[in-house]
Amino acid sequence: MSRRFHLAWFTSFTPPSWRSPWGGGTGDEWLTGDYHVSMVQQMERAGFDFVMFEDSTMVAEAMGGSAEMDLKHSLHSPKLDPFPLLPMLARETRHIGLIATGSTSFYPPFILARAMATMDHLTGGRVGWNVVTSSEDIAAQNYGMDSLPPHDERYDRAQEFMDVCKALWDSWDPDAIVMDRQTGHYADHTKVRPINHVGKYHSVRGPLNMPSGPQGHPVICQAGGSDKGRDFAARNANAIVVTQPLLPKMKEYRDDIRSRAERFGRDPNDVKVLFHLSPVIGDSEQHARDLHQNLFGMEDDLAIERVLAMTAAVTEIDFSAFDLDAPFPQDLVTNGHQSVLSDLMERNRGKTLRQSLSERAQLGPQVVGTIGSVADQMEAIMEHTGGDGFLFLAAPHTRRYIDEICSGLIPELRRRGRTRDGYRHKFFKDNLLDF
Ligand SMILES: Cc1cc2nc3c(=O)[nH]c(=O)nc-3n(C[C@H](O)[C@H](O)[C@H](O)COP(=O)(O)O)c2cc1C
């Protein structure tokens, strides 16, 4: 049987594509969580491993020194906190994994560890944590800092944060709840221990004031791209998500992560590397190419503005200051998403800023065609990169697009034996590591 691959969906708790002719009613429906409930149900029917909610806590002003572009395009704001959403989604589904993002630069580790453990209970062992170090000073200013610590130091802090969380989740023995009717003990205090952590960045006494969730430790998801970030991901993550349009670089990334994981004493097969993808599907090849041109041709001023503002926010570089038709600037520096910026500069050397936008808007490799040819292209990407699966990003973010993937593309891949045909296990992590 051909190798199966994993399926994940990348989204945020923000408005979907409400301006689309297919966006009807979703412009405010998303605020109640109802839109995301129906979306996650569609994905569970298709056999997705998980839905991942990215997060940030800012109203960005990097573009032109004003919040206008961020709010106009609802990029980073409005954005609701995904943590309370996950248990709500779990109530309406049975198997799919649910990942929320939590920043090691902003949360205290005790609160994060407790919230994740609580959600693991509430979801019946289906929760995951996308560990990020954050990248914007304007967000740091919401937490009593003038600016973020330097990029590499954020990962040192994140590793200590991770170690503290793991110690907290392990601070209750699995059999600590005894419910002994004879002696009247609910929990046995000899099976619950403080962690007494005093480190460089965190001091936490412990124990956690609750038992860890059914999974013990939630699924850990990560997206480190820099040298430090790759080490952090390879050391800690069960799932790694990658935004990279070029096949050789996708392969290089996965090979590198696997060898780093081995160096950390892990089985590389326990680290699933998933690649960003927004396939454009048409009824014919020509129809798909027309749709692609419409979506990513960057002929629309609003689309251009949107991509520039998005890139500005995560790098905190004002992209409105550059001439769209001049060569892509090569001397940019950021304390934000470093690997995003260095990759952008390298890929776009010799192109203009305008020519770089289409690729930036798509994030992943360009996959365009009918259901059958998109399935062929996805199989070819997996063959070439050896990857473990895909992280879909809706383009545009409408129920119609989600249905094209979930009711059209995925059933075709399933017929080819490429995706799961059910969930064998109760817990998210076990399903993720099943193949
Ligand atoms: C698919 C994907 C999802 C990400 N989600 C978030 C997020 O929700 N919040 C955030 O602050 N950073 C997010 N990031 C940024 C990464 O955590 C990371 O900082 C980035 O990939 C750059 O890597 P580096 O930190 O090693 O330079 C994401 C990155 C990718 C590729």
XYZ file of C-alpha atoms and ligand atoms in Angstrom:
466
model
C 0.000 0.000 0.000
C 1.259 3.501 -0.806
C 2.419 5.632 2.104
C -0.374 7.584 3.776
C 0.007 11.189 4.729
C -1.421 13.362 7.468
C -3.866 16.226 7.017
C -4.075 19.391 9.056
C -5.773 22.762 8.656
C -4.271 26.122 9.579
C -6.614 28.887 10.625
C -7.190 31.597 13.197
C -10.089 32.810 15.307
C -10.655 35.774 12.974
C -13.256 36.673 10.343
C -13.271 34.312 7.331
C -13.424 35.717 3.771
C -16.601 37.672 4.430
C -16.329 39.764 1.215
C -16.373 36.671 -0.972
C -19.678 35.998 -2.772
C -19.516 32.675 -0.852
C -18.870 34.339 2.519
C -22.543 34.932 3.268
C -23.263 35.682 6.912
C -19.853 34.600 8.171
C -18.695 38.203 8.833
C -20.188 38.122 12.317
C -21.133 34.445 12.717
C -17.485 33.645 13.458
C -17.678 35.638 16.721
C -19.933 33.001 18.297
C -17.643 30.135 17.247
C -20.460 28.660 15.105
C -18.534 29.091 11.860
C -15.567 27.187 13.291
C -17.799 24.426 14.633
C -19.164 23.687 11.162
C -15.694 23.983 9.650
C -14.143 21.497 12.074
C -17.039 19.084 11.532
C -16.351 19.182 7.785
C -12.699 18.375 8.486
C -13.453 15.532 10.847
C -15.688 13.949 8.203
C -12.699 14.085 5.848
C -10.351 12.454 8.387
C -8.137 15.421 9.245
C -5.614 14.860 12.041
C -6.029 18.329 13.428
C -7.067 21.931 13.079
C -4.516 24.444 14.273
C -5.381 27.953 15.438
C -2.530 30.414 15.081
C -2.514 33.372 17.445
C -1.059 36.767 18.256
C -2.156 39.472 20.677
C -1.753 42.797 18.935
C -3.354 45.350 16.692
C -0.439 45.711 14.279
C 0.816 49.152 13.251
C 3.909 48.180 11.273
C 2.357 49.139 7.921
C 2.616 52.906 7.587
C 2.764 53.368 11.378
C -1.001 52.997 11.668
C -3.516 50.299 12.637
C -5.556 51.044 9.512
C -4.315 48.184 7.310
C -4.472 45.601 10.089
C -8.068 46.463 10.937
C -9.169 47.096 7.368
C -8.067 43.607 6.283
C -8.845 41.979 9.668
C -5.333 40.547 9.681
C -4.232 40.328 13.320
C -7.294 41.992 14.700
C -10.080 41.325 15.442
C -8.833 37.979 16.716
C -10.426 36.067 19.548
C -8.562 33.854 21.989
C -8.632 30.271 20.640
C -8.240 28.640 24.081
C -11.931 28.877 25.088
C -12.950 27.816 21.580
C -11.281 24.404 21.629
C -13.515 22.720 24.253
C -16.529 24.095 22.384
C -15.279 22.494 19.158
C -14.588 19.263 21.032
C -18.217 19.080 22.176
C -19.361 19.060 18.547
C -16.805 16.527 17.252
C -15.406 13.176 18.397
C -11.978 12.478 16.958
C -10.197 15.425 15.382
C -7.203 16.997 17.176
C -7.466 20.664 18.216
C -4.393 22.871 18.510
C -4.173 26.368 19.987
C -1.178 28.672 20.011
C 0.384 29.861 23.271
C 3.386 32.181 23.548
C 6.286 31.292 25.849
C 7.225 34.984 25.930
C 3.880 36.139 27.327
C 2.250 33.369 29.372
C 3.556 32.372 32.792
C 4.333 28.634 32.472
C 2.028 27.596 35.325
C -1.016 29.200 33.708
C -0.197 27.723 30.293
C 0.423 24.227 31.703
C -2.826 24.373 33.657
C -4.899 25.688 30.752
C -3.542 22.981 28.418
C -4.133 20.217 30.970
C -7.661 21.510 31.582
C -8.366 21.556 27.856
C -6.958 18.056 27.496
C -9.554 16.864 30.014
C -12.357 18.873 28.440
C -11.579 17.576 24.944
C -11.112 13.947 26.032
C -7.408 13.898 25.100
C -7.539 15.812 21.835
C -5.619 18.977 22.573
C -2.335 20.311 21.238
C -0.190 23.372 21.861
C 1.482 25.346 19.080
C 4.519 26.678 20.930
C 5.611 30.108 19.715
C 8.063 32.659 21.068
C 6.201 35.574 19.383
C 7.801 38.120 17.163
C 6.306 41.557 17.648
C 7.345 44.285 20.092
C 3.895 45.823 19.815
C 2.498 42.631 21.393
C 5.238 42.572 24.057
C 4.092 46.050 25.082
C 0.817 44.469 26.257
C 2.778 42.458 28.828
C 4.937 45.070 30.554
C 7.901 44.852 28.160
C 9.212 47.599 25.870
C 10.441 45.031 23.402
C 10.837 41.295 23.026
C 14.078 39.670 24.175
C 16.485 38.923 21.285
C 15.362 36.139 18.912
C 17.746 33.376 20.080
C 17.271 34.147 23.752
C 13.522 33.732 23.285
C 14.178 30.099 22.363
C 16.360 29.561 25.487
C 13.511 30.922 27.531
C 11.051 28.743 25.609
C 13.059 25.587 26.321
C 13.061 26.299 30.042
C 9.330 27.085 29.806
C 8.754 23.735 28.074
C 10.744 21.848 30.713
C 8.710 23.525 33.477
C 5.419 22.602 31.781
C 6.490 18.987 31.375
C 7.529 18.830 35.042
C 4.157 20.296 36.060
C 2.228 17.785 33.926
C 4.310 15.029 35.551
C 3.844 16.370 39.085
C 0.852 14.076 39.609
C 1.365 10.336 39.289
C -1.204 8.843 36.899
C -2.774 6.944 39.827
C -2.846 9.903 42.261
C -6.652 10.040 42.323
C -7.593 7.091 44.529
C -11.190 7.887 45.603
C -10.822 5.580 48.596
C -14.276 5.441 50.213
C -12.873 3.675 53.267
C -10.275 6.281 54.241
C -12.032 9.233 52.598
C -9.045 10.159 50.372
C -9.953 11.672 47.027
C -6.292 12.124 45.982
C -3.171 10.608 47.556
C -0.782 13.383 48.618
C 2.252 11.068 48.367
C 1.651 10.898 44.595
C 1.633 14.661 44.044
C 4.976 16.506 44.278
C 6.242 20.079 44.016
C 8.696 20.680 41.185
C 10.705 23.428 42.954
C 12.018 24.834 39.689
C 14.380 27.786 40.010
C 15.916 28.579 36.641
C 17.307 31.448 34.632
C 13.905 32.651 33.415
C 11.245 30.964 35.536
C 10.652 30.054 39.171
C 7.797 27.666 39.766
C 7.133 25.765 42.953
C 4.391 23.386 41.776
C 2.845 20.922 41.856
C 0.129 21.624 39.281
C -3.153 21.886 41.162
C -4.782 19.258 38.957
C -3.859 15.975 37.289
C -2.528 16.176 33.742
C -4.952 15.359 30.917
C -5.605 11.979 29.319
C -2.646 12.420 26.956
C -0.236 13.216 29.812
C 1.459 15.872 27.729
C -0.578 17.545 24.987
C 0.551 17.231 21.369
C 3.345 19.754 20.827
C 3.309 21.626 17.538
C 6.039 24.021 16.396
C 7.298 25.937 13.377
C 10.886 26.948 14.099
C 12.772 27.908 10.957
C 16.031 29.406 12.232
C 18.901 27.286 13.564
C 17.709 27.788 17.164
C 14.088 27.330 16.139
C 14.819 24.072 14.298
C 16.615 22.691 17.343
C 13.705 23.648 19.554
C 11.192 22.046 17.182
C 13.233 18.862 16.693
C 13.707 18.478 20.439
C 10.106 19.045 21.523
C 7.539 18.785 18.758
C 5.257 15.968 17.644
C 4.123 18.001 14.620
C 6.123 20.636 12.755
C 4.439 22.980 10.315
C 6.397 24.577 7.490
C 5.726 27.410 5.078
C 7.979 26.883 2.081
C 7.101 27.076 -1.624
C 10.250 25.397 -2.972
C 10.438 21.602 -3.084
C 14.208 21.234 -2.563
C 13.989 23.479 0.514
C 11.023 21.513 1.834
C 13.063 18.339 1.546
C 16.146 19.959 3.088
C 14.047 21.178 6.023
C 12.515 17.786 6.763
C 15.824 15.930 6.407
C 17.461 18.451 8.727
C 14.680 18.202 11.334
C 14.890 14.414 11.301
C 18.633 14.387 11.849
C 18.328 16.986 14.636
C 15.587 14.884 16.284
C 17.887 11.871 16.198
C 20.650 13.927 17.799
C 18.215 14.705 20.627
C 17.705 10.958 21.108
C 14.271 10.900 19.467
C 12.827 8.595 16.837
C 12.486 10.897 13.788
C 9.284 9.074 12.816
C 7.698 10.630 15.906
C 8.180 14.096 14.421
C 5.633 14.725 11.663
C 6.579 17.475 9.215
C 3.573 19.052 7.460
C 3.826 21.503 4.566
C 1.579 24.511 4.005
C -0.669 24.165 0.963
C -3.529 26.166 -0.598
C -4.445 24.157 -3.694
C -6.589 25.835 -6.307
C -9.130 23.383 -7.695
C -11.152 23.901 -10.878
C -13.568 21.889 -12.982
C -10.937 21.834 -15.727
C -7.228 22.705 -15.846
C -8.033 26.014 -17.546
C -10.730 26.849 -15.014
C -8.221 26.190 -12.201
C -5.575 28.390 -13.845
C -8.123 31.206 -14.203
C -9.097 30.872 -10.543
C -5.442 30.901 -9.558
C -4.802 34.064 -11.533
C -7.831 35.637 -9.921
C -6.736 34.694 -6.399
C -2.970 35.091 -6.557
C -2.326 37.170 -9.674
C -2.006 40.252 -7.471
C -3.910 42.412 -9.937
C -6.142 43.712 -7.187
C -4.872 46.617 -5.049
C -6.619 45.244 -1.986
C -4.824 41.901 -2.355
C -1.474 43.696 -2.670
C -2.148 45.811 0.391
C -3.133 42.723 2.360
C 0.041 40.750 1.651
C 2.261 43.740 2.331
C 0.513 44.448 5.628
C 0.759 40.796 6.674
C 4.485 40.676 5.982
C 5.011 44.026 7.678
C 3.264 42.895 10.850
C 5.308 39.738 11.440
C 8.633 41.369 10.601
C 7.786 44.815 12.035
C 9.243 46.351 8.877
C 7.168 49.002 7.126
C 6.676 47.483 3.665
C 4.618 50.516 2.576
C 7.887 52.469 2.486
C 9.282 50.432 -0.443
C 8.733 50.958 -4.159
C 6.723 47.988 -5.463
C 8.631 48.021 -8.736
C 12.137 48.364 -7.301
C 14.262 45.282 -6.542
C 13.248 43.371 -3.422
C 15.287 44.985 -0.606
C 18.196 42.810 0.519
C 19.327 44.609 3.668
C 16.327 44.028 5.943
C 16.743 42.991 9.586
C 14.172 41.911 12.133
C 13.961 40.608 15.656
C 10.691 38.960 14.583
C 10.261 35.948 12.274
C 13.911 35.772 11.237
C 13.759 32.768 8.978
C 10.710 34.228 7.199
C 12.666 37.335 6.340
C 15.958 35.707 5.347
C 14.074 33.214 3.170
C 12.065 36.013 1.561
C 15.189 38.006 0.716
C 16.980 34.973 -0.693
C 14.031 33.763 -2.790
C 13.328 37.194 -4.199
C 16.829 38.305 -5.070
C 16.585 39.796 -8.572
C 12.783 40.176 -8.407
C 10.785 43.273 -7.602
C 8.695 43.512 -4.465
C 5.561 43.273 -6.647
C 6.832 40.048 -8.253
C 7.361 38.528 -4.807
C 3.798 39.031 -3.615
C 2.014 36.190 -5.358
C 4.275 33.557 -3.836
C 4.022 35.221 -0.438
C 0.221 35.189 -0.637
C 0.146 31.448 -1.411
C 2.663 30.534 1.279
C 3.149 26.958 0.067
C 4.009 25.446 -3.332
C 1.788 26.281 -6.289
C -0.667 23.411 -6.775
C -3.370 24.108 -9.348
C -5.680 21.827 -11.350
C -8.653 19.485 -11.263
C -9.224 17.239 -8.248
C -7.347 14.439 -9.966
C -4.352 16.506 -10.997
C -4.128 18.256 -7.599
C -4.086 14.804 -5.971
C -1.302 13.770 -8.406
C 0.706 16.887 -7.543
C 0.328 16.285 -3.822
C 1.511 12.710 -4.193
C 4.503 13.951 -6.187
C 5.384 16.485 -3.457
C 5.308 13.773 -0.831
C 7.457 11.483 -2.990
C 9.995 14.242 -3.566
C 10.219 15.638 -0.044
C 9.510 12.459 1.924
C 7.104 14.659 3.934
C 4.523 13.468 6.414
C 1.559 15.487 5.177
C 0.001 18.864 4.498
C -1.248 21.870 6.415
C -4.082 23.408 4.403
C -4.759 27.099 4.418
C -8.062 28.209 2.929
C -7.835 30.436 -0.140
C -10.344 31.993 0.051
C -11.545 31.178 3.549
C -15.109 30.139 2.700
C -17.223 27.087 3.422
C -17.185 26.453 -0.298
C -13.382 26.210 -0.394
C -13.308 23.988 2.683
C -15.865 21.735 1.033
C -13.840 21.527 -2.187
C -11.029 20.102 -0.097
C -13.061 17.980 2.318
C -15.736 16.625 -0.036
C -13.747 16.622 -3.294
C -9.981 16.355 -2.896
C -9.663 14.292 0.283
C -12.084 11.541 -0.817
C -9.990 11.227 -3.994
C -6.801 10.899 -1.932
C -8.540 8.365 0.296
C -9.528 6.294 -2.761
C -5.828 6.229 -3.599
C -5.016 4.947 -0.104
C -3.180 8.152 0.763
C -5.163 9.376 3.768
C -6.712 7.796 6.816
C -10.126 6.165 6.505
C -11.012 6.558 10.166
C -9.507 7.230 13.575
C -8.132 4.099 15.223
C -7.333 5.698 18.573
C -9.088 7.728 21.193
C -6.369 10.328 21.696
C -5.005 12.880 19.241
C -1.331 12.013 19.781
C -1.903 8.302 19.167
C -3.709 9.025 15.898
C -0.947 11.406 14.821
C 1.752 8.824 15.512
C -0.265 5.961 14.029
C 1.559 6.133 10.699
C 2.613 27.382 9.805
C 3.159 28.379 10.791
C 2.351 28.797 11.834
C 2.817 29.737 12.770
N 1.983 30.186 13.763
C 2.401 31.176 14.571
C 1.510 31.757 15.540
O 0.369 31.359 15.673
N 1.977 32.767 16.316
C 3.263 33.230 16.220
O 3.634 34.139 16.969
N 4.130 32.679 15.335
C 3.715 31.692 14.515
N 4.582 31.162 13.580
C 5.985 31.588 13.580
C 6.906 30.490 14.108
O 6.611 30.188 15.455
C 8.361 30.897 13.940
O 8.663 32.003 14.731
C 8.681 31.208 12.501
O 8.428 30.054 11.704
C 10.108 31.656 12.294
O 11.014 30.736 12.835
P 12.156 31.241 13.832
O 11.435 31.725 15.061
O 12.977 29.999 14.123
O 12.908 32.312 13.134
C 4.129 30.237 12.652
C 4.924 29.792 11.600
C 4.460 28.882 10.674
C 5.349 28.431 9.549
